[in-house]
PDB file of C-alpha atoms in Angstrom:
ATOM      1  CA  MET D   1     -98.970  13.620  44.193  1.00 32.00           C
ATOM      2  CA  SER D   2     -95.562  14.013  42.473  1.00 41.00           C
ATOM      3  CA  ASP D   3     -92.074  13.661  43.867  1.00 44.00           C
ATOM      4  CA  ILE D   4     -89.840  16.890  43.991  1.00 45.00           C
ATOM      5  CA  PHE D   5     -86.529  17.403  43.017  1.00 45.00           C
ATOM      6  CA  VAL D   6     -84.610  20.411  43.452  1.00 43.00           C
ATOM      7  CA  LEU D   7     -82.050  21.038  40.650  1.00 45.00           C
ATOM      8  CA  SER D   8     -79.108  22.908  41.311  1.00 42.00           C
ATOM      9  CA  GLY D   9     -75.309  23.823  39.746  1.00 42.00           C
ATOM     10  CA  SER D  10     -76.314  24.359  35.950  1.00 37.00           C
ATOM     11  CA  GLY D  11     -73.359  26.372  35.732  1.00 32.00           C
ATOM     12  CA  THR D  12     -70.751  24.060  37.400  1.00 32.00           C
ATOM     13  CA  GLY D  13     -68.705  21.113  36.222  1.00 28.00           C
ATOM     14  CA  VAL D  14     -69.103  17.568  37.426  1.00 26.00           C
ATOM     15  CA  SER D  15     -66.653  15.686  36.222  1.00 27.00           C
ATOM     16  CA  LYS D  16     -66.945  12.344  38.099  1.00 28.00           C
ATOM     17  CA  LEU D  17     -68.897  10.070  36.643  1.00 26.00           C
ATOM     18  CA  HIS D  18     -69.416   6.429  37.720  1.00 27.00           C
ATOM     19  CA  ARG D  19     -68.899   3.162  35.934  1.00 26.00           C
ATOM     20  CA  LYS D  20     -72.273   1.938  33.966  1.00 26.00           C
ATOM     21  CA  TRP D  21     -74.468   4.870  35.646  1.00 27.00           C
ATOM     22  CA  TYR D  22     -74.533   8.662  34.680  1.00 29.00           C
ATOM     23  CA  THR D  23     -76.037  11.944  35.726  1.00 33.00           C
ATOM     24  CA  LEU D  24     -76.910  15.319  34.482  1.00 35.00           C
ATOM     25  CA  LYS D  25     -73.267  16.670  34.016  1.00 35.00           C
ATOM     26  CA  GLY D  26     -73.270  20.534  34.030  1.00 33.00           C
ATOM     27  CA  GLY D  27     -70.549  22.186  31.934  1.00 34.00           C
ATOM     28  CA  ALA D  28     -69.324  25.774  31.789  1.00 34.00           C
ATOM     29  CA  ASP D  29     -67.554  26.102  28.453  1.00 34.00           C
ATOM     30  CA  ASN D  30     -68.246  28.064  25.595  1.00 29.00           C
ATOM     31  CA  ASP D  31     -72.142  29.372  25.407  1.00 29.00           C
ATOM     32  CA  ASN D  32     -72.832  25.773  26.893  1.00 29.00           C
ATOM     33  CA  GLN D  33     -73.102  27.031  30.137  1.00 27.00           C
ATOM     34  CA  GLY D  34     -75.238  23.932  32.003  1.00 28.00           C
ATOM     35  CA  GLN D  35     -74.850  21.397  29.293  1.00 29.00           C
ATOM     36  CA  ILE D  36     -75.444  18.182  30.508  1.00 31.00           C
ATOM     37  CA  LEU D  37     -73.307  15.224  28.833  1.00 32.00           C
ATOM     38  CA  VAL D  38     -75.100  12.186  30.002  1.00 33.00           C
ATOM     39  CA  SER D  39     -76.085   8.833  29.098  1.00 31.00           C
ATOM     40  CA  MET D  40     -77.840   6.274  31.509  1.00 33.00           C
ATOM     41  CA  TYR D  41     -79.280   7.567  34.622  1.00 36.00           C
ATOM     42  CA  VAL D  42     -80.731  11.209  36.146  1.00 37.00           C
ATOM     43  CA  GLY D  43     -79.867  11.049  39.476  1.00 36.00           C
ATOM     44  CA  GLU D  44     -77.667  12.911  42.508  1.00 33.00           C
ATOM     45  CA  LEU D  45     -74.345  11.013  41.467  1.00 30.00           C
ATOM     46  CA  ALA D  46     -71.917  13.825  42.372  1.00 29.00           C
ATOM     47  CA  ARG D  47     -72.324  14.668  45.627  1.00 29.00           C
ATOM     48  CA  LYS D  48     -70.588  18.054  45.892  1.00 27.00           C
ATOM     49  CA  GLU D  49     -73.088  19.855  42.962  1.00 30.00           C
ATOM     50  CA  ASN D  50     -76.042  18.376  44.405  1.00 31.00           C
ATOM     51  CA  VAL D  51     -77.027  18.282  40.621  1.00 32.00           C
ATOM     52  CA  VAL D  52     -80.074  16.310  41.325  1.00 34.00           C
ATOM     53  CA  LYS D  53     -81.578  15.944  44.769  1.00 35.00           C
ATOM     54  CA  LYS D  54     -84.443  14.339  45.900  1.00 34.00           C
ATOM     55  CA  LYS D  55     -85.635  15.409  49.197  1.00 33.00           C
ATOM     56  CA  GLY D  56     -84.923  12.607  52.339  1.00 32.00           C
ATOM     57  CA  MET D  57     -83.334  10.236  49.938  1.00 30.00           C
ATOM     58  CA  PHE D  58     -79.904  10.940  50.050  1.00 28.00           C
ATOM     59  CA  ASN D  59     -77.021  11.021  52.411  1.00 29.00           C
ATOM     60  CA  THR D  60     -74.792  14.240  51.237  1.00 29.00           C
ATOM     61  CA  GLY D  61     -71.568  13.333  51.369  1.00 30.00           C
ATOM     62  CA  ALA D  62     -71.485   9.238  51.231  1.00 29.00           C
ATOM     63  CA  LYS D  63     -69.409   7.627  48.525  1.00 31.00           C
ATOM     64  CA  VAL D  64     -71.534   6.038  45.756  1.00 31.00           C
ATOM     65  CA  ASP D  65     -70.753   2.780  44.728  1.00 33.00           C
ATOM     66  CA  GLY D  66     -73.912   2.085  42.446  1.00 37.00           C
ATOM     67  CA  PRO D  67     -76.911   3.205  41.320  1.00 40.00           C
ATOM     68  CA  ASP D  68     -78.971   5.162  44.382  1.00 43.00           C
ATOM     69  CA  GLU D  69     -82.358   4.132  45.405  1.00 43.00           C
ATOM     70  CA  GLY D  70     -83.567   7.748  43.825  1.00 48.00           C
ATOM     71  CA  ASP D  71     -81.741   7.627  40.264  1.00 57.00           C
ATOM     72  CA  MET D  72     -83.667   7.195  37.065  1.00 67.00           C
ATOM     73  CA  LEU D  73     -82.615   5.620  33.766  1.00 74.00           C
ATOM     74  CA  LEU D  74     -82.866   7.777  30.975  1.00 77.00           C
ATOM     75  CA  ASP D  75     -84.591   4.773  29.572  1.00 81.00           C
ATOM     76  CA  ASP D  76     -87.779   5.147  31.632  1.00 81.00           C
ATOM     77  CA  LEU D  77     -88.267   9.211  31.451  1.00 83.00           C
ATOM     78  CA  SER D  78     -91.005  10.580  28.910  1.00 88.00           C
ATOM     79  CA  GLY D  79     -93.097  13.548  28.222  1.00 90.00           C
ATOM     80  CA  ILE D  80     -90.633  16.195  29.638  1.00 88.00           C
ATOM     81  CA  ARG D  81     -92.635  19.072  29.718  1.00 90.00           C
ATOM     82  CA  LYS D  82     -93.331  22.755  31.529  1.00 90.00           C
ATOM     83  CA  GLY D  83     -95.415  22.323  34.831  1.00 87.00           C
ATOM     84  CA  ASP D  84     -97.729  24.864  35.674  1.00 86.00           C
ATOM     85  CA  ASP D  85     -95.785  26.718  37.888  1.00 84.00           C
ATOM     86  CA  ALA D  86     -92.886  29.065  36.014  1.00 83.00           C
ATOM     87  CA  SER D  87     -90.460  27.256  37.993  1.00 79.00           C
ATOM     88  CA  GLU D  88     -91.258  23.474  37.265  1.00 83.00           C
ATOM     89  CA  ILE D  89     -90.778  21.167  35.002  1.00 84.00           C
ATOM     90  CA  LEU D  90     -92.987  17.531  35.040  1.00 86.00           C
ATOM     91  CA  ILE D  91     -91.469  14.237  33.563  1.00 85.00           C
ATOM     92  CA  ASN D  92     -93.183  10.632  33.096  1.00 87.00           C
ATOM     93  CA  TRP D  93     -91.036   7.906  34.955  1.00 83.00           C
ATOM     94  CA  LYS D  94     -91.780   4.493  34.880  1.00 85.00           C
ATOM     95  CA  ASP D  95     -91.077   3.199  38.505  1.00 79.00           C
ATOM     96  CA  PRO D  96     -89.295   0.172  38.212  1.00 79.00           C
ATOM     97  CA  LYS D  97     -90.782  -0.576  41.713  1.00 79.00           C
ATOM     98  CA  LYS D  98     -94.145  -0.846  40.414  1.00 83.00           C
ATOM     99  CA  GLY D  99     -93.775  -2.419  37.505  1.00 87.00           C
ATOM    100  CA  GLY D 100     -93.301   0.045  35.233  1.00 85.00           C
ATOM    101  CA  ALA D 101     -96.156   2.014  36.204  1.00 89.00           C
ATOM    102  CA  LEU D 102     -96.087   6.087  35.459  1.00 89.00           C
ATOM    103  CA  GLN D 103     -95.300   8.718  37.701  1.00 84.00           C
ATOM    104  CA  GLU D 104     -95.154  12.029  37.645  1.00 85.00           C
ATOM    105  CA  ILE D 105     -92.216  13.736  39.080  1.00 79.00           C
ATOM    106  CA  THR D 106     -91.414  17.036  39.387  1.00 79.00           C
ATOM    107  CA  LEU D 107     -87.941  18.913  38.712  1.00 75.00           C
ATOM    108  CA  ARG D 108     -87.831  22.498  40.258  1.00 75.00           C
ATOM    109  CA  PRO D 109     -84.539  24.302  39.398  1.00 71.00           C
ATOM    110  CA  GLU D 110     -83.176  26.061  42.169  1.00 66.00           C
ATOM    111  CA  LYS D 111     -83.058  29.262  40.350  1.00 69.00           C
ATOM    112  CA  GLY D 112     -86.466  29.978  38.449  1.00 70.00           C
ATOM    113  CA  ASP D 113     -84.745  31.581  35.315  1.00 77.00           C
ATOM    114  CA  ASP D 114     -82.827  27.860  34.729  1.00 75.00           C
ATOM    115  CA  ARG D 115     -86.133  25.891  34.141  1.00 81.00           C
ATOM    116  CA  ASP D 116     -86.249  26.332  29.877  1.00 83.00           C
ATOM    117  CA  LEU D 117     -82.406  25.742  30.346  1.00 78.00           C
ATOM    118  CA  TRP D 118     -82.964  22.769  32.040  1.00 77.00           C
ATOM    119  CA  LEU D 119     -86.292  21.442  30.519  1.00 81.00           C
ATOM    120  CA  SER D 120     -84.126  21.641  26.877  1.00 80.00           C
ATOM    121  CA  HIS D 121     -80.710  19.859  28.402  1.00 75.00           C
ATOM    122  CA  ILE D 122     -82.773  17.239  29.651  1.00 79.00           C
ATOM    123  CA  ASN D 123     -85.376  16.668  26.350  1.00 83.00           C
ATOM    124  CA  LYS D 124     -81.927  16.437  24.698  1.00 81.00           C
ATOM    125  CA  SER D 125     -80.352  13.577  27.042  1.00 79.00           C
ATOM    126  CA  VAL D 126     -83.651  11.753  26.680  1.00 83.00           C
ATOM    127  CA  SER D 127     -83.453  12.170  23.214  1.00 87.00           C
ATOM    128  CA  LEU D 128     -80.088  10.849  22.727  1.00 86.00           C
ATOM    129  CA  ARG D 129     -80.837   8.173  24.692  1.00 86.00           C
ATOM    130  CA  VAL D 130     -83.365   6.723  22.434  1.00 89.00           C
ATOM    131  CA  LEU D 131     -81.135   7.158  19.285  1.00 93.00           C
ATOM    132  CA  THR D 132     -78.449   5.205  21.549  1.00 92.00           C
ATOM    133  CA  ARG D 133     -81.534   2.523  21.993  1.00 92.00           C
ATOM    134  CA  ARG D 134     -82.150   2.522  18.068  1.00 96.00           C
ATOM    135  CA  ALA D 135     -78.186   2.362  17.722  1.00 96.00           C
ATOM    136  CA  ILE D 136     -77.994  -0.986  19.379  1.00 96.00           C
ATOM    137  CA  GLU D 137     -81.365  -2.216  18.158  1.00 97.00           C
ATOM    138  CA  ARG D 138     -79.788  -2.008  15.046  1.00 98.00           C
ATOM    139  CA  ILE D 139     -76.390  -3.844  16.025  1.00 98.00           C
ATOM    140  CA  MET D 140     -78.265  -6.703  17.672  1.00 97.00           C
ATOM    141  CA  GLY D 141     -80.697  -7.155  14.112  1.00 97.00           C
ATOM    142  CA  TRP D 142     -77.252  -7.831  12.533  1.00 97.00           C
ATOM    143  CA  LEU D 143     -75.149  -9.925  15.169  1.00 97.00           C
ATOM    144  CA  SER D 144     -78.338 -12.094  15.411  1.00 96.00           C
ATOM    145  CA  GLY D 145     -79.356 -12.246  11.461  1.00 95.00           C
ATOM    146  CA  ASP D 146     -82.761 -10.594  11.860  1.00 96.00           C
ATOM    147  CA  LEU D 147     -81.218  -7.952   9.425  1.00 96.00           C
ATOM    148  CA  ASP D 148     -79.127  -8.151   6.385  1.00 96.00           C
ATOM    149  CA  LYS D 149     -75.514  -7.451   7.078  1.00 96.00           C
ATOM    150  CA  PRO D 150     -74.486  -3.819   6.351  1.00 96.00           C
ATOM    151  CA  ARG D 151     -73.598  -2.562   2.902  1.00 95.00           C
ATOM    152  CA  THR D 152     -71.829  -0.076   0.807  1.00 91.00           C
ATOM    153  CA  GLU D 153     -73.673   1.527  -1.980  1.00 90.00           C
ATOM    154  CA  LYS D 154     -72.077  -0.705  -4.465  1.00 93.00           C
ATOM    155  CA  GLY D 155     -72.915  -3.530  -2.423  1.00 94.00           C
ATOM    156  CA  TYR D 156     -69.655  -4.467  -0.448  1.00 95.00           C
ATOM    157  CA  LEU D 157     -69.940  -5.547   2.922  1.00 97.00           C
ATOM    158  CA  LEU D 158     -69.202  -2.906   5.526  1.00 96.00           C
ATOM    159  CA  THR D 159     -66.873  -5.318   8.042  1.00 97.00           C
ATOM    160  CA  THR D 160     -66.323  -2.259  10.611  1.00 97.00           C
ATOM    161  CA  LEU D 161     -68.741  -1.776  13.017  1.00 98.00           C
ATOM    162  CA  ASP D 162     -68.847   1.576  14.069  1.00 97.00           C
ATOM    163  CA  PRO D 163     -71.975   2.984  15.746  1.00 97.00           C
ATOM    164  CA  SER D 164     -70.764   6.773  15.981  1.00 96.00           C
ATOM    165  CA  GLU D 165     -71.120   6.627  11.982  1.00 96.00           C
ATOM    166  CA  PHE D 166     -74.930   5.625  12.057  1.00 96.00           C
ATOM    167  CA  LEU D 167     -75.690   8.786  10.407  1.00 95.00           C
ATOM    168  CA  ASP D 168     -79.409   7.849   9.450  1.00 94.00           C
ATOM    169  CA  LEU D 169     -79.372   7.955  13.260  1.00 95.00           C
ATOM    170  CA  GLY D 170     -77.834  11.087  13.713  1.00 95.00           C
ATOM    171  CA  PHE D 171     -74.542   9.775  14.938  1.00 96.00           C
ATOM    172  CA  SER D 172     -71.470  11.100  13.449  1.00 96.00           C
ATOM    173  CA  ARG D 173     -67.803  11.544  14.606  1.00 94.00           C
ATOM    174  CA  VAL D 174     -66.641  14.245  12.716  1.00 93.00           C
ATOM    175  CA  ALA D 175     -68.563  17.779  13.275  1.00 93.00           C
ATOM    176  CA  ARG D 176     -70.739  18.327  10.393  1.00 93.00           C
ATOM    177  CA  THR D 177     -73.645  20.627   9.069  1.00 93.00           C
ATOM    178  CA  TRP D 178     -76.933  18.788   9.580  1.00 93.00           C
ATOM    179  CA  GLU D 179     -79.849  19.516   7.116  1.00 90.00           C
ATOM    180  CA  VAL D 180     -82.082  17.145   9.464  1.00 91.00           C
ATOM    181  CA  HIS D 181     -81.190  15.484  12.592  1.00 92.00           C
ATOM    182  CA  PRO D 182     -83.500  14.245  15.110  1.00 91.00           C
ATOM    183  CA  LEU D 183     -82.341  16.181  17.780  1.00 89.00           C
ATOM    184  CA  MET D 184     -83.328  19.405  15.808  1.00 89.00           C
ATOM    185  CA  LYS D 185     -85.703  21.104  18.426  1.00 82.00           C
ATOM    186  CA  THR D 186     -83.888  20.324  21.271  1.00 79.00           C
ATOM    187  CA  ASP D 187     -80.460  21.441  20.230  1.00 83.00           C
ATOM    188  CA  LYS D 188     -79.527  24.778  19.102  1.00 81.00           C
ATOM    189  CA  ARG D 189     -76.496  24.334  17.587  1.00 85.00           C
ATOM    190  CA  LEU D 190     -78.284  22.240  14.701  1.00 89.00           C
ATOM    191  CA  VAL D 191     -80.767  24.742  14.425  1.00 83.00           C
ATOM    192  CA  ASP D 192     -78.175  27.939  13.606  1.00 87.00           C
ATOM    193  CA  GLY D 193     -76.093  25.935  11.238  1.00 87.00           C
ATOM    194  CA  TYR D 194     -73.645  25.418  13.984  1.00 91.00           C
ATOM    195  CA  PRO D 195     -71.376  22.106  12.539  1.00 93.00           C
ATOM    196  CA  THR D 196     -71.469  19.381  14.857  1.00 92.00           C
ATOM    197  CA  ALA D 197     -70.865  16.026  16.261  1.00 92.00           C
ATOM    198  CA  PHE D 198     -72.663  13.566  18.268  1.00 92.00           C
ATOM    199  CA  GLU D 199     -70.494  10.191  19.392  1.00 92.00           C
ATOM    200  CA  CYS D 200     -72.565   7.204  19.918  1.00 92.00           C
ATOM    201  CA  GLN D 201     -72.608   6.732  23.778  1.00 87.00           C
ATOM    202  CA  MET D 202     -73.229   3.217  25.100  1.00 90.00           C
ATOM    203  CA  SER D 203     -73.213   1.819  28.795  1.00 86.00           C
ATOM    204  CA  ASP D 204     -71.631  -1.132  30.234  1.00 88.00           C
ATOM    205  CA  ASP D 205     -74.959  -2.913  30.051  1.00 88.00           C
ATOM    206  CA  ASP D 206     -75.127  -2.346  26.403  1.00 91.00           C
ATOM    207  CA  TYR D 207     -72.019  -3.442  26.049  1.00 95.00           C
ATOM    208  CA  LYS D 208     -73.132  -6.472  28.098  1.00 94.00           C
ATOM    209  CA  LEU D 209     -76.089  -6.905  25.396  1.00 95.00           C
ATOM    210  CA  ILE D 210     -74.002  -6.919  22.424  1.00 97.00           C
ATOM    211  CA  CYS D 211     -70.791  -8.508  23.452  1.00 97.00           C
ATOM    212  CA  PRO D 212     -71.819 -12.524  23.830  1.00 97.00           C
ATOM    213  CA  PRO D 213     -73.595 -12.463  20.012  1.00 97.00           C
ATOM    214  CA  LEU D 214     -70.401 -10.475  18.994  1.00 97.00           C
ATOM    215  CA  ALA D 215     -68.591 -13.696  20.111  1.00 97.00           C
ATOM    216  CA  LYS D 216     -69.913 -15.982  17.747  1.00 95.00           C
ATOM    217  CA  ASN D 217     -69.585 -13.372  14.443  1.00 97.00           C
ATOM    218  CA  ASN D 218     -67.857 -14.329  11.468  1.00 96.00           C
ATOM    219  CA  TRP D 219     -67.887 -10.951   9.420  1.00 97.00           C
ATOM    220  CA  ILE D 220     -67.148  -8.328  11.300  1.00 98.00           C
ATOM    221  CA  THR D 221     -63.399  -7.527  11.781  1.00 98.00           C
ATOM    222  CA  GLU D 222     -63.093  -3.842  12.767  1.00 98.00           C
ATOM    223  CA  LEU D 223     -64.716  -2.554  16.323  1.00 98.00           C
ATOM    224  CA  ARG D 224     -64.885   1.065  17.010  1.00 98.00           C
ATOM    225  CA  PHE D 225     -65.595   2.017  20.049  1.00 97.00           C
ATOM    226  CA  ASP D 226     -63.511   4.748  20.552  1.00 96.00           C
ATOM    227  CA  CYS D 227     -64.658   8.327  21.711  1.00 91.00           C
ATOM    228  CA  PHE D 228     -62.928  12.024  21.033  1.00 90.00           C
ATOM    229  CA  PHE D 229     -65.527  14.865  21.915  1.00 86.00           C
ATOM    230  CA  GLN D 230     -66.519  13.301  25.463  1.00 82.00           C
ATOM    231  CA  VAL D 231     -65.173  10.656  27.494  1.00 82.00           C
ATOM    232  CA  GLY D 232     -66.873   7.476  26.620  1.00 86.00           C
ATOM    233  CA  LEU D 233     -69.288   5.222  28.905  1.00 85.00           C
ATOM    234  CA  MET D 234     -67.171   1.980  28.924  1.00 91.00           C
ATOM    235  CA  GLY D 235     -66.297   0.994  31.858  1.00 91.00           C
ATOM    236  CA  ASP D 236     -64.888  -2.029  33.197  1.00 93.00           C
ATOM    237  CA  GLU D 237     -67.507  -4.320  32.773  1.00 93.00           C
ATOM    238  CA  GLY D 238     -68.097  -3.443  29.516  1.00 94.00           C
ATOM    239  CA  ALA D 239     -64.537  -4.163  28.791  1.00 97.00           C
ATOM    240  CA  THR D 240     -65.050  -7.514  30.672  1.00 97.00           C
ATOM    241  CA  ALA D 241     -67.972  -8.343  28.591  1.00 97.00           C
ATOM    242  CA  LEU D 242     -65.543  -7.450  25.451  1.00 98.00           C
ATOM    243  CA  ALA D 243     -62.357  -9.331  26.256  1.00 98.00           C
ATOM    244  CA  LYS D 244     -64.686 -12.342  27.050  1.00 98.00           C
ATOM    245  CA  ALA D 245     -66.221 -11.983  23.063  1.00 98.00           C
ATOM    246  CA  LEU D 246     -62.681 -11.799  22.052  1.00 98.00           C
ATOM    247  CA  GLU D 247     -61.252 -15.195  23.882  1.00 97.00           C
ATOM    248  CA  LYS D 248     -64.331 -16.690  21.526  1.00 97.00           C
ATOM    249  CA  ASN D 249     -64.328 -14.336  18.160  1.00 97.00           C
ATOM    250  CA  LYS D 250     -61.690 -15.492  15.427  1.00 96.00           C
ATOM    251  CA  THR D 251     -62.369 -12.705  12.763  1.00 98.00           C
ATOM    252  CA  ILE D 252     -62.057  -9.480  14.951  1.00 98.00           C
ATOM    253  CA  THR D 253     -58.496  -8.226  14.112  1.00 98.00           C
ATOM    254  CA  THR D 254     -58.925  -4.205  15.538  1.00 98.00           C
ATOM    255  CA  VAL D 255     -59.971  -2.922  18.270  1.00 98.00           C
ATOM    256  CA  ASN D 256     -60.478   1.024  19.312  1.00 98.00           C
ATOM    257  CA  LEU D 257     -61.179   1.453  22.652  1.00 97.00           C
ATOM    258  CA  LYS D 258     -59.888   5.566  22.929  1.00 95.00           C
ATOM    259  CA  GLY D 259     -61.060   7.961  25.211  1.00 93.00           C
ATOM    260  CA  ASN D 260     -63.273   5.322  27.584  1.00 91.00           C
ATOM    261  CA  ARG D 261     -63.231   4.918  31.418  1.00 90.00           C
ATOM    262  CA  ILE D 262     -61.664   1.375  31.373  1.00 94.00           C
ATOM    263  CA  GLY D 263     -59.694   1.077  34.331  1.00 94.00           C
ATOM    264  CA  ASP D 264     -57.264  -1.449  35.864  1.00 95.00           C
ATOM    265  CA  GLU D 265     -59.904  -4.372  36.415  1.00 95.00           C
ATOM    266  CA  GLY D 266     -61.327  -4.154  32.575  1.00 96.00           C
ATOM    267  CA  ALA D 267     -57.386  -3.999  31.749  1.00 96.00           C
ATOM    268  CA  TYR D 268     -56.973  -7.156  33.579  1.00 96.00           C
ATOM    269  CA  PHE D 269     -59.531  -8.966  31.457  1.00 97.00           C
ATOM    270  CA  LEU D 270     -58.371  -7.668  28.699  1.00 97.00           C
ATOM    271  CA  SER D 271     -54.970  -8.887  29.255  1.00 96.00           C
ATOM    272  CA  LEU D 272     -56.616 -13.189  29.831  1.00 96.00           C
ATOM    273  CA  MET D 273     -57.966 -12.017  26.116  1.00 97.00           C
ATOM    274  CA  ILE D 274     -54.381 -11.331  25.033  1.00 97.00           C
ATOM    275  CA  ARG D 275     -53.073 -14.204  26.382  1.00 96.00           C
ATOM    276  CA  VAL D 276     -55.546 -16.505  24.412  1.00 96.00           C
ATOM    277  CA  ASN D 277     -56.553 -14.277  21.340  1.00 96.00           C
ATOM    278  CA  ARG D 278     -54.355 -14.973  18.119  1.00 95.00           C
ATOM    279  CA  THR D 279     -56.570 -13.245  15.851  1.00 96.00           C
ATOM    280  CA  LEU D 280     -56.157  -9.657  17.345  1.00 97.00           C
ATOM    281  CA  GLU D 281     -53.754  -7.262  15.874  1.00 96.00           C
ATOM    282  CA  VAL D 282     -54.376  -3.829  16.706  1.00 96.00           C
ATOM    283  CA  LEU D 283     -56.067  -2.773  20.016  1.00 97.00           C
ATOM    284  CA  HIS D 284     -56.137   0.683  20.840  1.00 96.00           C
ATOM    285  CA  LEU D 285     -56.675   1.636  24.605  1.00 96.00           C
ATOM    286  CA  ASP D 286     -55.593   5.730  24.478  1.00 94.00           C
ATOM    287  CA  GLY D 287     -57.079   7.927  27.186  1.00 93.00           C
ATOM    288  CA  ASN D 288     -58.484   4.992  29.526  1.00 94.00           C
ATOM    289  CA  CYS D 289     -58.015   5.008  33.218  1.00 92.00           C
ATOM    290  CA  ILE D 290     -55.842   1.943  33.339  1.00 94.00           C
ATOM    291  CA  LYS D 291     -52.799   2.779  35.928  1.00 94.00           C
ATOM    292  CA  LYS D 292     -49.625   0.978  36.473  1.00 94.00           C
ATOM    293  CA  PRO D 293     -51.436  -2.501  37.447  1.00 94.00           C
ATOM    294  CA  GLY D 294     -53.449  -2.727  34.489  1.00 95.00           C
ATOM    295  CA  THR D 295     -50.523  -1.864  32.529  1.00 94.00           C
ATOM    296  CA  ILE D 296     -48.085  -4.829  34.157  1.00 95.00           C
ATOM    297  CA  TYR D 297     -51.144  -6.906  33.483  1.00 95.00           C
ATOM    298  CA  ILE D 298     -51.320  -6.171  29.792  1.00 95.00           C
ATOM    299  CA  LEU D 299     -47.265  -5.958  29.232  1.00 94.00           C
ATOM    300  CA  THR D 300     -47.179  -9.568  30.897  1.00 95.00           C
ATOM    301  CA  ALA D 301     -49.522 -11.079  28.503  1.00 95.00           C
ATOM    302  CA  LEU D 302     -48.094  -9.454  25.482  1.00 94.00           C
ATOM    303  CA  SER D 303     -44.490 -10.791  26.703  1.00 93.00           C
ATOM    304  CA  GLY D 304     -45.353 -13.950  28.117  1.00 91.00           C
ATOM    305  CA  ASP D 305     -44.354 -15.893  31.703  1.00 89.00           C
ATOM    306  CA  ALA D 306     -45.122 -19.204  32.973  1.00 90.00           C
ATOM    307  CA  VAL D 307     -48.982 -19.416  32.334  1.00 87.00           C
ATOM    308  CA  SER D 308     -48.713 -18.517  28.789  1.00 91.00           C
ATOM    309  CA  LYS D 309     -46.703 -17.933  25.859  1.00 93.00           C
ATOM    310  CA  PRO D 310     -45.547 -14.443  24.055  1.00 92.00           C
ATOM    311  CA  ASN D 311     -48.323 -12.603  21.756  1.00 92.00           C
ATOM    312  CA  MET D 312     -46.869 -12.182  18.765  1.00 92.00           C
ATOM    313  CA  CYS D 313     -50.018 -11.475  16.853  1.00 92.00           C
ATOM    314  CA  MET D 314     -50.609  -7.985  18.416  1.00 92.00           C
ATOM    315  CA  ARG D 315     -48.862  -5.649  16.541  1.00 92.00           C
ATOM    316  CA  GLU D 316     -50.037  -2.200  17.412  1.00 91.00           C
ATOM    317  CA  MET D 317     -51.623  -0.961  20.737  1.00 89.00           C
TER     318      MET D 317
END
């Protein structure tokens, strides 16, 4: 017998996301009411809205500090389809506690009429995550040497790493009219020919995967992990992993992390990197969650103190 989840709040705005794990997020903007802006997890993480609730598993109102027992990785979801009942959605879930054995999950929208809306949004979320995994596999292939380095049509080496410009995977920083896109079946905007942008949303776990080989890379000079159309998913853990890689890297001169979720902890580790890195010239952190303590860490690292000399290489921040 499958577990039953109750979906509600499809028209509410759920703004509270947490570090590397995220939830179904409803939005009430324009005609995209109830749109799910997600990345990694389906779970009841924003408790007030009860976005996804598994009976008997959650303590409503409890503070959430990490993935809950009932949260499900988007990576582990497949076979999203309509159930026999007019209000049901069925999903195959690889249960990590049972060695990845498939388990059928039933989602039942609180409002039966919302079934098709949720079905479309969950399909889109899982499909986007599939595209993101492909982007990560490509990056890892380049960094490991298993894939040839990226080049322009004229054969020049591409030294900027920007997964949001992997057009063949369906990612683009600018809104464009797509003739063909992997999400044609799940995104009505594409079918209607509406110009659409798709930024690559990688989680902290993704950054922790790509950063160790990035530390040894000798041909990339610019990193673009910034986001504009929606808040990026890099948090303190992702920023920490990147900072440790940049402590060792000798070729990267520009890093753009605008519009992410980096806080004071991530700023602290970035400041440690600034103390020792003499290659990096540009670091953009606009639109993150860095407050006064994090700002002091970075300014102190730039100006120097009893621990380290001033960083005279950084020219833009």
